[in-house]
Amino acid sequence: MRYEGNINNFNKIVVSDPHYLQDVWCRYEKNLEKSENWKVIFLIKEVDEMQKYEGDEFNVKGLDFSILIKKEKSIANLLDIGKYVHAKGMEMKDTEIGIDTAQVCMGVNEKAKEINNYAKKINNNKNIDTLFAEYNPHFAIQTMSDGMLGNVTEGTKKGETDFILINGFFDECANVQTIDELKDYFVKQLNIENLKLCKDAIEIRHDDIDCDI
């Protein structure tokens, strides 16, 4: 499913295990210099397939997704899960998103600040009973395992952020089981407005773009 919408007055984003402080390398945070209205496109697909790893076959089942957040004038676009186009001359920076507490979250603006405030509070909490009571914040997705969510790619040109791309996968053990559940999480945590369902296939006919597939 392909969805499009808007993020108004976008100025901050965090994608992280909710327990990570700002010095952890496998989390992503960006503060923008000024608040502007940005566009967002995201794709969610159900996965249920056999894969091979070191000679063994196993079933992979869950939800694959990509989220592209871009400036209103950006020509970046999302072609498929993990496949996108962008203007030529972009500088790219990739950040892996790690998971160490079997949960992960994302948020923009006030919800990003909520994530950071929670991390500070939980890391300063010395009371074991309170620690466990507050261990799973309401804004996080429970993954039931550690490892990686995916990665965040930031495209910049002349020092300014043009787009932010979030790619990830939730397996069948996560507490988001359906496309609608994950869609609703994105809409809430990313403050997406004017959401609309679009056709999956798009055509790109610009001469000034590069592809990342």
Short mmCIF file of C-alpha atoms in Angstrom, two decimals:
data_model
loop_
_atom_site.label_atom_id
_atom_site.label_comp_id
_atom_site.label_asym_id
_atom_site.label_seq_id
_atom_site.Cartn_x
_atom_site.Cartn_y
_atom_site.Cartn_z
CA MET A 1 0.00 0.00 0.00
CA ARG A 2 1.26 3.48 -0.93
CA TYR A 3 0.20 6.49 1.10
CA GLU A 4 0.95 10.21 0.77
CA GLY A 5 0.38 13.14 3.11
CA ASN A 6 1.91 16.20 4.74
CA ILE A 7 3.90 16.97 7.88
CA ASN A 8 3.27 20.59 8.85
CA ASN A 9 5.92 22.70 10.57
CA PHE A 10 8.43 19.83 10.48
CA ASN A 11 11.46 20.66 12.63
CA LYS A 12 12.65 17.53 14.46
CA ILE A 13 12.69 13.74 14.03
CA VAL A 14 13.94 10.80 16.09
CA VAL A 15 14.10 7.12 15.05
CA SER A 16 15.48 4.99 17.86
CA ASP A 17 15.18 2.33 20.49
CA PRO A 18 13.32 4.43 23.10
CA HIS A 19 15.96 3.66 25.75
CA TYR A 20 18.86 5.10 23.73
CA LEU A 21 20.35 8.42 24.73
CA GLN A 22 21.62 10.85 22.09
CA ASP A 23 25.19 9.52 22.16
CA VAL A 24 24.25 6.05 20.87
CA TRP A 25 25.53 5.56 17.32
CA CYS A 26 22.69 3.34 16.03
CA ARG A 27 19.89 5.89 16.41
CA TYR A 28 18.87 8.79 14.16
CA GLU A 29 18.01 12.32 15.22
CA LYS A 30 17.74 15.47 13.16
CA ASN A 31 16.96 19.04 14.20
CA LEU A 32 16.11 21.30 11.27
CA GLU A 33 17.08 24.95 11.27
CA LYS A 34 13.56 26.16 10.55
CA SER A 35 10.06 24.72 10.62
CA GLU A 36 8.56 24.06 7.19
CA ASN A 37 5.80 21.97 5.67
CA TRP A 38 7.21 18.72 4.21
CA LYS A 39 5.67 15.92 2.17
CA VAL A 40 5.65 12.28 3.22
CA ILE A 41 5.25 9.12 1.16
CA PHE A 42 5.27 5.67 2.68
CA LEU A 43 4.89 2.12 1.43
CA ILE A 44 3.96 -0.93 3.50
CA LYS A 45 3.98 -4.46 2.11
CA GLU A 46 3.17 -7.81 3.64
CA VAL A 47 5.99 -10.34 3.42
CA ASP A 48 5.50 -14.11 3.53
CA GLU A 49 8.26 -15.95 1.71
CA MET A 50 10.95 -18.60 2.02
CA GLN A 51 14.55 -17.39 2.18
CA LYS A 52 17.90 -19.15 2.34
CA TYR A 53 20.64 -18.39 4.84
CA GLU A 54 23.87 -20.40 5.07
CA GLY A 55 22.22 -23.29 3.27
CA ASP A 56 19.09 -23.42 5.42
CA GLU A 57 15.61 -22.35 4.34
CA PHE A 58 13.30 -20.46 6.65
CA ASN A 59 10.04 -18.57 6.39
CA VAL A 60 10.12 -14.77 6.62
CA LYS A 61 6.80 -13.18 7.53
CA GLY A 62 5.95 -9.63 8.57
CA LEU A 63 5.70 -6.04 7.30
CA ASP A 64 8.28 -4.32 5.10
CA PHE A 65 8.17 -0.53 4.85
CA SER A 66 9.79 2.61 3.49
CA ILE A 67 9.00 6.19 4.53
CA LEU A 68 10.21 9.17 2.49
CA ILE A 69 9.96 12.59 4.13
CA LYS A 70 10.96 15.36 1.76
CA LYS A 71 10.85 19.10 1.25
CA GLU A 72 7.86 20.32 -0.71
CA LYS A 73 10.06 21.30 -3.69
CA SER A 74 12.19 18.15 -3.59
CA ILE A 75 12.01 15.85 -6.64
CA ALA A 76 12.92 12.80 -4.53
CA ASN A 77 10.36 10.02 -4.85
CA LEU A 78 9.72 6.54 -3.57
CA LEU A 79 9.55 3.84 -6.24
CA ASP A 80 9.24 0.74 -4.08
CA ILE A 81 10.41 -0.57 -0.72
CA GLY A 82 14.00 0.62 -0.44
CA LYS A 83 14.00 1.99 -4.02
CA TYR A 84 13.95 5.72 -4.62
CA VAL A 85 15.10 8.58 -6.84
CA HIS A 86 16.62 11.91 -5.86
CA ALA A 87 18.20 14.98 -7.40
CA LYS A 88 21.74 14.67 -8.71
CA GLY A 89 24.57 15.94 -6.53
CA MET A 90 23.11 14.72 -3.23
CA GLU A 91 25.35 13.75 -0.34
CA MET A 92 24.09 10.65 1.46
CA LYS A 93 24.46 9.61 5.07
CA ASP A 94 23.20 6.23 6.31
CA THR A 95 22.41 5.38 9.93
CA GLU A 96 21.60 1.86 11.12
CA ILE A 97 18.76 1.72 13.63
CA GLY A 98 19.60 -0.75 16.38
CA ILE A 99 17.35 -2.42 18.94
CA ASP A 100 18.60 -3.54 22.37
CA THR A 101 15.39 -3.52 24.45
CA ALA A 102 13.01 -5.32 22.05
CA GLN A 103 11.25 -2.09 21.11
CA VAL A 104 11.70 0.79 18.72
CA CYS A 105 9.98 4.09 17.99
CA MET A 106 9.89 7.15 15.78
CA GLY A 107 8.41 10.59 16.16
CA VAL A 108 8.50 14.13 14.84
CA ASN A 109 8.33 17.51 16.57
CA GLU A 110 6.75 17.14 20.04
CA LYS A 111 6.68 13.36 19.73
CA ALA A 112 10.43 13.38 19.02
CA LYS A 113 10.96 15.44 22.16
CA GLU A 114 8.79 12.95 24.08
CA ILE A 115 11.10 10.12 22.98
CA ASN A 116 14.20 12.00 24.15
CA ASN A 117 12.61 12.96 27.47
CA TYR A 118 11.64 9.33 28.07
CA ALA A 119 15.20 8.14 27.39
CA LYS A 120 16.62 10.61 29.89
CA LYS A 121 14.06 9.66 32.51
CA ILE A 122 14.40 5.90 32.12
CA ASN A 123 18.21 6.05 32.17
CA ASN A 124 18.15 8.05 35.42
CA ASN A 125 15.63 5.74 37.08
CA LYS A 126 17.26 3.73 39.86
CA ASN A 127 14.08 2.22 41.31
CA ILE A 128 13.71 -1.27 39.85
CA ASP A 129 9.93 -1.46 40.35
CA THR A 130 9.32 1.87 38.64
CA LEU A 131 11.81 0.96 35.93
CA PHE A 132 9.88 -2.15 34.94
CA ALA A 133 6.54 -0.37 35.22
CA GLU A 134 7.68 2.29 32.74
CA TYR A 135 9.82 0.01 30.55
CA ASN A 136 7.45 -0.10 27.56
CA PRO A 137 6.37 3.43 26.59
CA HIS A 138 3.09 3.91 24.73
CA PHE A 139 4.82 5.39 21.65
CA ALA A 140 7.05 2.35 21.00
CA ILE A 141 6.46 -0.76 18.91
CA GLN A 142 7.33 -4.00 20.73
CA THR A 143 9.52 -6.18 18.49
CA MET A 144 9.93 -9.18 20.86
CA SER A 145 13.61 -9.39 19.84
CA ASP A 146 16.74 -7.30 19.51
CA GLY A 147 18.83 -6.57 16.44
CA MET A 148 18.01 -3.97 13.78
CA LEU A 149 14.92 -2.18 12.54
CA GLY A 150 16.60 -1.05 9.31
CA ASN A 151 18.29 2.20 8.36
CA VAL A 152 17.76 5.91 7.80
CA THR A 153 19.24 7.64 4.74
CA GLU A 154 19.53 11.42 4.81
CA GLY A 155 20.07 13.25 1.53
CA THR A 156 21.60 16.72 1.71
CA LYS A 157 22.57 19.29 -0.90
CA LYS A 158 24.69 22.35 -0.15
CA GLY A 159 24.42 21.52 3.54
CA GLU A 160 20.61 21.44 3.62
CA THR A 161 18.50 18.34 4.16
CA ASP A 162 16.42 17.52 1.08
CA PHE A 163 14.91 14.22 2.22
CA ILE A 164 14.95 11.58 4.94
CA LEU A 165 14.26 7.94 4.03
CA ILE A 166 13.43 5.32 6.68
CA ASN A 167 13.57 1.65 5.64
CA GLY A 168 12.67 -1.18 7.99
CA PHE A 169 10.99 -4.50 8.68
CA PHE A 170 8.80 -5.82 11.49
CA ASP A 171 8.52 -9.59 11.70
CA GLU A 172 5.41 -11.48 12.73
CA CYS A 173 6.35 -11.29 16.42
CA ALA A 174 6.08 -7.48 16.58
CA ASN A 175 2.92 -5.97 18.04
CA VAL A 176 1.99 -4.43 14.68
CA GLN A 177 0.43 -7.29 12.74
CA THR A 178 -1.39 -5.59 9.87
CA ILE A 179 -0.79 -2.86 7.31
CA ASP A 180 -3.51 -0.75 8.92
CA GLU A 181 -1.92 -1.01 12.37
CA LEU A 182 1.47 0.12 11.07
CA LYS A 183 -0.14 2.85 8.93
CA ASP A 184 -1.95 4.21 11.98
CA TYR A 185 1.30 4.25 13.96
CA PHE A 186 3.08 6.24 11.25
CA VAL A 187 0.21 8.74 10.97
CA LYS A 188 0.15 9.30 14.73
CA GLN A 189 3.88 9.46 15.44
CA LEU A 190 4.85 11.44 12.34
CA ASN A 191 1.93 13.91 12.64
CA ILE A 192 0.80 13.10 9.09
CA GLU A 193 -2.12 15.12 7.79
CA ASN A 194 -4.21 14.93 4.59
CA LEU A 195 -3.39 11.23 4.20
CA LYS A 196 -4.49 9.59 0.96
CA LEU A 197 -4.11 6.13 -0.53
CA CYS A 198 -2.37 6.18 -3.93
CA LYS A 199 -1.59 3.70 -6.67
CA ASP A 200 1.62 1.75 -6.10
CA ALA A 201 3.18 2.27 -9.54
CA ILE A 202 4.64 5.66 -10.48
CA GLU A 203 6.52 6.99 -13.48
CA ILE A 204 9.71 9.06 -13.19
CA ARG A 205 10.78 11.06 -16.23
CA HIS A 206 13.23 13.66 -14.93
CA ASP A 207 16.66 14.19 -16.50
CA ASP A 208 18.12 15.59 -13.29
CA ILE A 209 17.66 12.57 -10.99
CA ASP A 210 19.73 9.68 -9.73
CA CYS A 211 18.28 6.29 -8.80
CA ASP A 212 19.07 4.21 -5.73
CA ILE A 213 17.80 0.66 -6.16
#
